[in-house]
Tab-separated table of C-alpha atoms in Angstrom:
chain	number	residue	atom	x	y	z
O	198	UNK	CA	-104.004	156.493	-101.070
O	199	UNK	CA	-101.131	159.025	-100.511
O	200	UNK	CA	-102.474	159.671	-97.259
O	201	UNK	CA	-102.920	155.965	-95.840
O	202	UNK	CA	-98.832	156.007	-95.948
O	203	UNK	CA	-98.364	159.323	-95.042
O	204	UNK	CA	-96.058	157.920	-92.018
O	205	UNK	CA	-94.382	155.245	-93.842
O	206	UNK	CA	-94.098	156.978	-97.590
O	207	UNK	CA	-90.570	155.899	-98.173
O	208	UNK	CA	-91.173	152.567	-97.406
O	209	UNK	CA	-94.286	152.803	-99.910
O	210	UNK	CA	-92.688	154.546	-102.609
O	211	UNK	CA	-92.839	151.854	-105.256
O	212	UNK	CA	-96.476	150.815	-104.173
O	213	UNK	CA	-97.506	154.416	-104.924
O	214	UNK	CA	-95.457	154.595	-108.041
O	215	UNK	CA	-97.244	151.330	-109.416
O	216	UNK	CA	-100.449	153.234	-108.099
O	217	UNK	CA	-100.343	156.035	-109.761
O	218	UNK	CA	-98.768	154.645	-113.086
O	219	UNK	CA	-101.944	152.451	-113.653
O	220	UNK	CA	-104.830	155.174	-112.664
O	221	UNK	CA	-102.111	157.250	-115.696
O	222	UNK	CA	-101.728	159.986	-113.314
O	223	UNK	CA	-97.810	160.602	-114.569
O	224	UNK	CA	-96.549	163.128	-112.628
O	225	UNK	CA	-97.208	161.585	-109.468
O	226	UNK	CA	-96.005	158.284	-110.644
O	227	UNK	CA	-92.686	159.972	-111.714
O	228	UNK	CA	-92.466	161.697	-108.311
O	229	UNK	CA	-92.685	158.359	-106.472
O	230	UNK	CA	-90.773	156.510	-109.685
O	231	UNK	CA	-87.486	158.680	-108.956
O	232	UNK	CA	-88.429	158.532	-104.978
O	233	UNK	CA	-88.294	154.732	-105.131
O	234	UNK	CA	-85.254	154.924	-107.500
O	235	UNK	CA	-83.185	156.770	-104.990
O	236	UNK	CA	-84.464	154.486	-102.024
O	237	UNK	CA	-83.196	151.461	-103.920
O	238	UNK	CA	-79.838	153.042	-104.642
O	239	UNK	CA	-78.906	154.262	-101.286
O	240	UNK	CA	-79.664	150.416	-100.224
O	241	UNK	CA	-77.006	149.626	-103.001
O	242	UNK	CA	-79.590	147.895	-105.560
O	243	UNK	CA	-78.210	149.267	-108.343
O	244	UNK	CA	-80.216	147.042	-111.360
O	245	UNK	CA	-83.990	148.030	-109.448
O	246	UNK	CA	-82.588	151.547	-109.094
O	247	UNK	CA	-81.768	152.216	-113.251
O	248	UNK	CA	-84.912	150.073	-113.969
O	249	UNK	CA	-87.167	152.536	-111.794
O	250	UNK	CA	-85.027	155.449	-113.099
O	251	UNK	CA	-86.198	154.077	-116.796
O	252	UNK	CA	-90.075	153.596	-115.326
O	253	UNK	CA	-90.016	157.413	-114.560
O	254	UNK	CA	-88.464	158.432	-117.786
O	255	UNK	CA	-91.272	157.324	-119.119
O	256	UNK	CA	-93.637	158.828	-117.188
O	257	UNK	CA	-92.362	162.142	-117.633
O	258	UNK	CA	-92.285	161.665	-121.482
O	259	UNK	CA	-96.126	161.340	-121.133
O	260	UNK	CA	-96.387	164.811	-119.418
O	261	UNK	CA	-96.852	167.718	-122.103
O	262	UNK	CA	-93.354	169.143	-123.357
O	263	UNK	CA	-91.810	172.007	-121.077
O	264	UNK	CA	-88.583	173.658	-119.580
O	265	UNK	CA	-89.704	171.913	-116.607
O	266	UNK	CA	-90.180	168.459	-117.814
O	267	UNK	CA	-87.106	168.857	-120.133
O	268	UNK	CA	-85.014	169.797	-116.575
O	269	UNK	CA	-86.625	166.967	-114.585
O	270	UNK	CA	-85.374	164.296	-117.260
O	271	UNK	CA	-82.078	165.912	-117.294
O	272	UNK	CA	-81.519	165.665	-113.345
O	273	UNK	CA	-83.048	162.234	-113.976
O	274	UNK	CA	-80.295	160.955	-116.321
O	275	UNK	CA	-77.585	162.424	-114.449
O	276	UNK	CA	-78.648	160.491	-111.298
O	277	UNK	CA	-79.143	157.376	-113.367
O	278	UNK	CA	-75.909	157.532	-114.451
O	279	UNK	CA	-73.808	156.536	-111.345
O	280	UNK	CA	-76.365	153.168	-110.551
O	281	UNK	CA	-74.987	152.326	-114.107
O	282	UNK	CA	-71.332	153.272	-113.672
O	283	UNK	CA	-71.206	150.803	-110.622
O	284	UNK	CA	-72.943	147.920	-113.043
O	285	UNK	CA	-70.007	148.226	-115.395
O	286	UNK	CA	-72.485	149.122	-118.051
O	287	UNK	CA	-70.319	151.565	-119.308
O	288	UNK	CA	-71.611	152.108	-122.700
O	289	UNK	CA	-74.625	152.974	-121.490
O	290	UNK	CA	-73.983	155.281	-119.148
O	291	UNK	CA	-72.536	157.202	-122.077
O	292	UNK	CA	-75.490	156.845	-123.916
O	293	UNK	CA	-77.235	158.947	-121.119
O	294	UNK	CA	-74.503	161.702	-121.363
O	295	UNK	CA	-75.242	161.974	-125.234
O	296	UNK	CA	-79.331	162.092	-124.241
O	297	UNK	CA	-79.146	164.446	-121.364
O	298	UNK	CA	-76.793	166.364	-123.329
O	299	UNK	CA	-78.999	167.666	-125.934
O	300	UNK	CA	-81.814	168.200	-123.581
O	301	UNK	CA	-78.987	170.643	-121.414
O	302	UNK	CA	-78.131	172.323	-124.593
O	303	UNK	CA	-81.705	173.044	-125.780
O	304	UNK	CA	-82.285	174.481	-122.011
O	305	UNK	CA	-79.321	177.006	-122.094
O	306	UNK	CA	-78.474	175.873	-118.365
O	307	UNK	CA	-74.469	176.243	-117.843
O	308	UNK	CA	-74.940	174.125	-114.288
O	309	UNK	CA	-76.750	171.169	-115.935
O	310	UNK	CA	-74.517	171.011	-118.903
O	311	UNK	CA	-71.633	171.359	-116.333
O	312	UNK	CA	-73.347	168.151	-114.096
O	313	UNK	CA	-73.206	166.781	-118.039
O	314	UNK	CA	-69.423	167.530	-119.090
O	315	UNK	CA	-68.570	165.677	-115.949
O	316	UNK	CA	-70.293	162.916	-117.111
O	317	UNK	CA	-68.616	162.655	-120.138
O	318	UNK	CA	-65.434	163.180	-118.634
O	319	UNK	CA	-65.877	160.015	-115.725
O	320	UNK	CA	-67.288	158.117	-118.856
O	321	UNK	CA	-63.776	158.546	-120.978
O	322	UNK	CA	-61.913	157.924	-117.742
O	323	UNK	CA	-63.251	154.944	-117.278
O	324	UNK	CA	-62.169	153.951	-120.532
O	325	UNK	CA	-58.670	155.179	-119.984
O	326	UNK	CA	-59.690	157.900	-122.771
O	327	UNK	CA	-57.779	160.390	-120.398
O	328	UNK	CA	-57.145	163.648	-123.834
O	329	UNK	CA	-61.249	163.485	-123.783
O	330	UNK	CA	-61.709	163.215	-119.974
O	331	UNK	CA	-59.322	165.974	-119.261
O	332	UNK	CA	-61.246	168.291	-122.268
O	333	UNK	CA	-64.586	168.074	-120.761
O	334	UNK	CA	-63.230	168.652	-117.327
O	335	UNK	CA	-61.111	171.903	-118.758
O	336	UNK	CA	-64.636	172.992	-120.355
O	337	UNK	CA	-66.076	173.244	-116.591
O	338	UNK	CA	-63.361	174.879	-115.268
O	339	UNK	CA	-63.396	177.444	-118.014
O	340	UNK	CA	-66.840	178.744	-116.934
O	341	UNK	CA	-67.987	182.045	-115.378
O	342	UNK	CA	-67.323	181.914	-111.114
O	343	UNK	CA	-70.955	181.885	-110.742
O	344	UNK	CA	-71.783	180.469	-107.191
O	345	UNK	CA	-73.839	177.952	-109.072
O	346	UNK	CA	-70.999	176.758	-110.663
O	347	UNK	CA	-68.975	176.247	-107.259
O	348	UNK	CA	-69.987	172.591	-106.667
O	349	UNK	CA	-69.521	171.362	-110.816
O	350	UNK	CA	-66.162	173.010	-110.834
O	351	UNK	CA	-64.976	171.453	-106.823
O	352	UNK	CA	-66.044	167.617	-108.633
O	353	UNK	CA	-64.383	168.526	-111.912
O	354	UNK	CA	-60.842	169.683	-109.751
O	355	UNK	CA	-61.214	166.356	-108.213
O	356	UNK	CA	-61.675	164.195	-111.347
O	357	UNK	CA	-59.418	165.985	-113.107
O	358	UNK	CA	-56.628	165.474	-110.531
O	359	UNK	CA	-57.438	162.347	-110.516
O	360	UNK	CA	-57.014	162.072	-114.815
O	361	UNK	CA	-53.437	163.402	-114.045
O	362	UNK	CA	-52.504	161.272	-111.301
O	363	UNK	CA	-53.303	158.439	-113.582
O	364	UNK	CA	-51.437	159.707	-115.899
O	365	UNK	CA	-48.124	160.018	-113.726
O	366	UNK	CA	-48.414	163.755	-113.245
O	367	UNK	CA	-48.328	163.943	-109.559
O	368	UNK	CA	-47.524	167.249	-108.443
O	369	UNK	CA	-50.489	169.001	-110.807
O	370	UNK	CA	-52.799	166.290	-108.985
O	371	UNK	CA	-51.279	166.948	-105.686
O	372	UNK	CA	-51.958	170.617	-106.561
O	373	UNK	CA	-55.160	169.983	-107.250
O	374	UNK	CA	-56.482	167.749	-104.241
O	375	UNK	CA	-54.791	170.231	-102.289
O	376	UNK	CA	-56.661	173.310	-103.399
O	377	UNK	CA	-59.693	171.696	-102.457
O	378	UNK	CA	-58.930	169.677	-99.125
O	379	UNK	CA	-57.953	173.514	-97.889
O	380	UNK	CA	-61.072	174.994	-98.988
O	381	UNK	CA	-63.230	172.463	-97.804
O	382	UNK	CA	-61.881	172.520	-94.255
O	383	UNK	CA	-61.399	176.461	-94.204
O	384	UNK	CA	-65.544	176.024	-95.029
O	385	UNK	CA	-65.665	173.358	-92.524
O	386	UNK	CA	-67.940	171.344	-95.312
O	387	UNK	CA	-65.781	168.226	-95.150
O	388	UNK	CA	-68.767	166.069	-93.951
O	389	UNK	CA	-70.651	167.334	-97.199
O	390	UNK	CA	-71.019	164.839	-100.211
O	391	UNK	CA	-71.240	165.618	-103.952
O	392	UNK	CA	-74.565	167.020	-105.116
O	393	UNK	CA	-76.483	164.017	-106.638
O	394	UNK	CA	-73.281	161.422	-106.032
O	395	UNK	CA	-72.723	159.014	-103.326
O	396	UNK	CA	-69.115	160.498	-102.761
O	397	UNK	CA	-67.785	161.908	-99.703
O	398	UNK	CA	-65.592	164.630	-102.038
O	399	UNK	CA	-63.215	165.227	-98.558
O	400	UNK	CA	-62.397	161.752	-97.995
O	401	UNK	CA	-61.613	160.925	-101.444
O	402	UNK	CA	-59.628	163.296	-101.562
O	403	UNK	CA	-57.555	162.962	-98.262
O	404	UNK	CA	-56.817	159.366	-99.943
O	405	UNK	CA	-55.408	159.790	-103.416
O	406	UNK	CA	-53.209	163.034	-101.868
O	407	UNK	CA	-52.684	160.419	-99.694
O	408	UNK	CA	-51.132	158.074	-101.865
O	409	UNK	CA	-49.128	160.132	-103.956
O	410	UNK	CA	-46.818	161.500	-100.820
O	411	UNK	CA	-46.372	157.332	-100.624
O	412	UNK	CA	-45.153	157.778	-103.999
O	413	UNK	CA	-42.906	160.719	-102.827
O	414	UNK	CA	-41.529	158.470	-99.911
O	415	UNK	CA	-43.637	161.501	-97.865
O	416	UNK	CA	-44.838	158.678	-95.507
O	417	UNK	CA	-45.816	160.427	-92.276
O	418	UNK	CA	-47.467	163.152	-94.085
O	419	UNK	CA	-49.443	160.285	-96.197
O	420	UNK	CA	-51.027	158.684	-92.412
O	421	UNK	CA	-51.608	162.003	-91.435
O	422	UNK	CA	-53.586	162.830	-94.716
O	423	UNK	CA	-55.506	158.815	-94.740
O	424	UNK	CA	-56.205	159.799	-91.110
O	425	UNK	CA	-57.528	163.111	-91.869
O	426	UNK	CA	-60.142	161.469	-94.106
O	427	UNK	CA	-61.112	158.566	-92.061
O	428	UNK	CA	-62.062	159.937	-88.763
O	429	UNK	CA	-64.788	158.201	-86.713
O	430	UNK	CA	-66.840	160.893	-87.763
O	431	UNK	CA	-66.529	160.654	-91.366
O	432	UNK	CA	-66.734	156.997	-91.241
O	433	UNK	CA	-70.156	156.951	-90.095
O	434	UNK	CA	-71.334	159.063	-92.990
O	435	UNK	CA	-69.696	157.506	-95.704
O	436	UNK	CA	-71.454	155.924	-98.398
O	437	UNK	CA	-70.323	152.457	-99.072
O	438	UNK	CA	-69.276	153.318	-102.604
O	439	UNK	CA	-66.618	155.814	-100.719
O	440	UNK	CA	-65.785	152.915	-98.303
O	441	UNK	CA	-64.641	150.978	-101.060
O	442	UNK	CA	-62.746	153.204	-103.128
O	443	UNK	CA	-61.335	154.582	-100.136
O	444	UNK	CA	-60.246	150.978	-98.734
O	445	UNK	CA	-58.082	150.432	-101.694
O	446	UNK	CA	-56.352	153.701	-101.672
O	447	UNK	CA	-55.447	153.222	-98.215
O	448	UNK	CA	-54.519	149.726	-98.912
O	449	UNK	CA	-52.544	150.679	-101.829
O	450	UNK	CA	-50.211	152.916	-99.130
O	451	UNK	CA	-49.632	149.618	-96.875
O	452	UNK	CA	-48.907	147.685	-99.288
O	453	UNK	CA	-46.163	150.150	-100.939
O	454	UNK	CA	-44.620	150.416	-97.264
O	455	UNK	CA	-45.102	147.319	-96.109
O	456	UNK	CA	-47.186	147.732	-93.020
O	457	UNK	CA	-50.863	147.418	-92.073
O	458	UNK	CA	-51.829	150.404	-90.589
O	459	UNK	CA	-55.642	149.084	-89.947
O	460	UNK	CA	-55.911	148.692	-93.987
O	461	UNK	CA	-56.906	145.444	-93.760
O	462	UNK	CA	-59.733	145.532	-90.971
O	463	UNK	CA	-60.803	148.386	-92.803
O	464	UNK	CA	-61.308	146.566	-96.082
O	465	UNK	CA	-62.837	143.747	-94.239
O	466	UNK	CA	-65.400	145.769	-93.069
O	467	UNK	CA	-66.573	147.025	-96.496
O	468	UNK	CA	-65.596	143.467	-98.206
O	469	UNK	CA	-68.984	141.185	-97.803
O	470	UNK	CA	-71.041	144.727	-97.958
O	471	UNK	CA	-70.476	145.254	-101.330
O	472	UNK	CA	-70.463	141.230	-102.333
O	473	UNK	CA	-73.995	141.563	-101.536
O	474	UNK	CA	-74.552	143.848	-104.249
O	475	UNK	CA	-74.942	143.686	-107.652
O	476	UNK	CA	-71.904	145.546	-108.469
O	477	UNK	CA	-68.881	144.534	-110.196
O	478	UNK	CA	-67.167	147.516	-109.787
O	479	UNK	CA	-66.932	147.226	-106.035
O	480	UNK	CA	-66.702	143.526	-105.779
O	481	UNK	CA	-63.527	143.466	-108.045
O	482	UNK	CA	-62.524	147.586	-105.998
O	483	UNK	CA	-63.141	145.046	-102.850
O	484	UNK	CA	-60.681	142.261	-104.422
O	485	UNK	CA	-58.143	144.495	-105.422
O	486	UNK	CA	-58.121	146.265	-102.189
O	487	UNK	CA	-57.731	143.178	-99.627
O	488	UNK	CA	-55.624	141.663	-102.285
O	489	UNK	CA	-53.420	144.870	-101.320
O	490	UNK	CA	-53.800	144.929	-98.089
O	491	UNK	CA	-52.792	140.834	-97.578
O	492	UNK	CA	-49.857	141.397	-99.475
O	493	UNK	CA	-48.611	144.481	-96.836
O	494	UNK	CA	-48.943	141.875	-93.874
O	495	UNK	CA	-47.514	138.988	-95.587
O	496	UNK	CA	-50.379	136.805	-96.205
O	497	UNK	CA	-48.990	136.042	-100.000
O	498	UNK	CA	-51.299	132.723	-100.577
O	499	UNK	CA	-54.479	134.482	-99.589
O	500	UNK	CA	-53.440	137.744	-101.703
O	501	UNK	CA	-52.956	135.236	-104.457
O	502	UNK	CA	-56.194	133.415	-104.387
O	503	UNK	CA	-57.868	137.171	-103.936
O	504	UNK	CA	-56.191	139.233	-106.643
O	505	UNK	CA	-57.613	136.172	-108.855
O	506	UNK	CA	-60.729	136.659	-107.746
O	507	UNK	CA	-60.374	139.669	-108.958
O	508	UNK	CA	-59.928	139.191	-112.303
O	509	UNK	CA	-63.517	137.199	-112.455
O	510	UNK	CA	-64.654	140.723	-111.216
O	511	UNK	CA	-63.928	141.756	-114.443
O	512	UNK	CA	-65.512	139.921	-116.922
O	513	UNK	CA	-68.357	142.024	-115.347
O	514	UNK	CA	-67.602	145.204	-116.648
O	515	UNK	CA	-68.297	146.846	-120.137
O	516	UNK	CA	-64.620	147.832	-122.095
O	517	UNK	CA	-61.155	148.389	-120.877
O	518	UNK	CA	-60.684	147.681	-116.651
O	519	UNK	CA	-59.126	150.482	-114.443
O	520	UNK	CA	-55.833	150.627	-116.062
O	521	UNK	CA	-54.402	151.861	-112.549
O	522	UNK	CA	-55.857	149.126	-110.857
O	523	UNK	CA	-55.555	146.345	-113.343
O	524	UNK	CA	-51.679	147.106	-113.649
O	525	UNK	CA	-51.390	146.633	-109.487
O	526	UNK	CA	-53.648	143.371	-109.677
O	527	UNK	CA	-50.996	141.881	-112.389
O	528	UNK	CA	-47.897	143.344	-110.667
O	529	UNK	CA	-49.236	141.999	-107.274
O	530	UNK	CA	-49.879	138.386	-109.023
O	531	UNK	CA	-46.068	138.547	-109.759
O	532	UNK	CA	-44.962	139.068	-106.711
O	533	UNK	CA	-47.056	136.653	-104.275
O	534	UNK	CA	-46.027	134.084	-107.112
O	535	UNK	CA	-42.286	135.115	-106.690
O	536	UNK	CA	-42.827	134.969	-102.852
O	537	UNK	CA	-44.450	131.613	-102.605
O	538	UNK	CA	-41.633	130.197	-104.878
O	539	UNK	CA	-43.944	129.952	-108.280
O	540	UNK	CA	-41.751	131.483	-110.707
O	541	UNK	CA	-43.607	129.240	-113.558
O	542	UNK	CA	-47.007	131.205	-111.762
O	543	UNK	CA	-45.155	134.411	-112.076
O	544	UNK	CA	-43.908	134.046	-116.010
O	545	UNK	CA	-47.745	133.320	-116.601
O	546	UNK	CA	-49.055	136.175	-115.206
């Protein structure tokens, strides 16, 4: 059958998974199970891509016990875990840290249980849990400078300054996205995503350093660094999940000074993209950003109507909201109130 599609395979990948899961042959159908899982997530389907990462779990549990199937379920969990993060199903996504975790362990694999220890420590983040976040991130960075280890410890430097710009500690974040901006452009790897993430590390990057010179009243060197990560170039290869986060970062800088700077075409862009998913995460990212960016050109009724919008967003998502982000939407909803003469608005908020 394989070879009837032999042009057209990704486009048959699900065909051949349901295929070869009836005739029972399972490690084909858990080839083409993860193949069509990773189609549907780089079209942003994130529900079809966790329920074909589950179909292929359990394909490879029917395969006899080895190292090898114990490392394939591994990778598989870690990749499931990001389609999950962008559901808001939180909880669950930590669930897969604990399985894959014990799996790692049993394997003796430092890079796996690295890829895990992030995991963990993006999981507490997201729950503003920032002592545990910042522990499993330290255990990364405490490994051996194995060459194996360079890409875990580059995405644990980058979510760790991120813990500690949340946290208010800008100049060991600044420090941080620094260290690896500089290395990644004396590589010349900035067009390189994450291993097994949808995130363009350089861009990212660029952004929050970005924003915390706007904190420093650094201005200029804050366009020069949004610029640096936004080139046409980069632009083109960004994954929309980086297109959102990115959006509100930069919109978070115009709104703080109080000029556009092409935030708010940018977020439009992105905006009805990520709508058509079935992500709350980036709908309410998307809210909060062009909430942001209406307020910096003084648009104050639509910002309103937005940033509420926002809130539905939500409702969507497992636990505690970005603390960071649900602190702007609140402070934001103050101030359009106080600018459109609603004081009774604002005292509600």
């Amino acid at each position: 059958m394989e070879e009837l599609y032999q042009d057209r395979i990704e486009e048959m990948v699900k065909l051949l998974y349901h295929h070869f899961s009836l005739a029972e042959n399972w490690q084909k159908a858990a080839d083409y199970g993860r193949k069509a899982a990773g189609v549907a997530y780089r079209l942003d389907q994130y529900q079809e891509a966790v329920r074909m990462f589950e179909n292929t779990y359990s394909c490879l549990l029917q395969l006899p016990e080895s190292r090898t199937r114990q490392k394939n379920i591994v990778d598989l969990l870690y990749k499931m875990f990001w389609p999950l993060a962008f559901l808001g199903q939180r909880d669950q996504a930590l669930i897969i840290c604990k399985q894959a975790e014990s799996l790692a362990f049993e394997l003796k694999d430092a890079v796996r249980m690295s890829k895990v220890h992030l995991q963990y420590g993006i999981s507490y983040f997201y729950k503003n849990q920032y002592k545990q976040a910042e522990r499993y991130c330290l255990k990364i960075l405490q490994q051996s400078q194995d060459s194996k280890m360079d890409a875990p410890i580059e995405e644990a430097k980058f979510h760790l300054a991120s813990i500690y710009l949340d946290l208010g500690h800008w100049e060991k974040a600044a420090d941080l996205y620094s260290e690896v901006i500089s290395n990644r452009e004396a590589s010349g790897t900035q067009n390189v995503h994450l291993a097994d993430t949808p995130f363009l590390l350089y861009t990212h990057m660029c952004h929050h350093l970005g924003y915390i010179r706007t904190l420093q009243g650094r201005i200029d060197d804050a366009n020069i660094l949004i610029l640096k990560g936004h080139t046409p170039a980069l632009k083109q290869i960004s994954s929309l999940e980086t297109r959102a986060f990115c959006s509100l970062w930069h919109s978070s800088v115009s709104a703080m000074i109080g000029e556009d700077y092409g935030a708010l075409e940018r977020v439009n862009d992105v905006f009805d993209i990520a709508e058509e998913t079935d992500s709350p995460l980036l709908c309410y990212l998307c809210c909060v950003a062009k909430g942001n960016a209406l307020i910096a050109v003084n648009q104050f009724e639509a910002a309103k109507e937005i940033l509420k919008k926002s809130l539905r967003w939500v409702e969507g998502i497992e636990g505690q909201g970005y603390r960071r982000y649900l602190e702007v939407v609140y402070q934001n909803l103050v101030l359009v109130s106080l600018e459109l003469g609603n004081p009774v608005l604002a005292k509600e908020v």
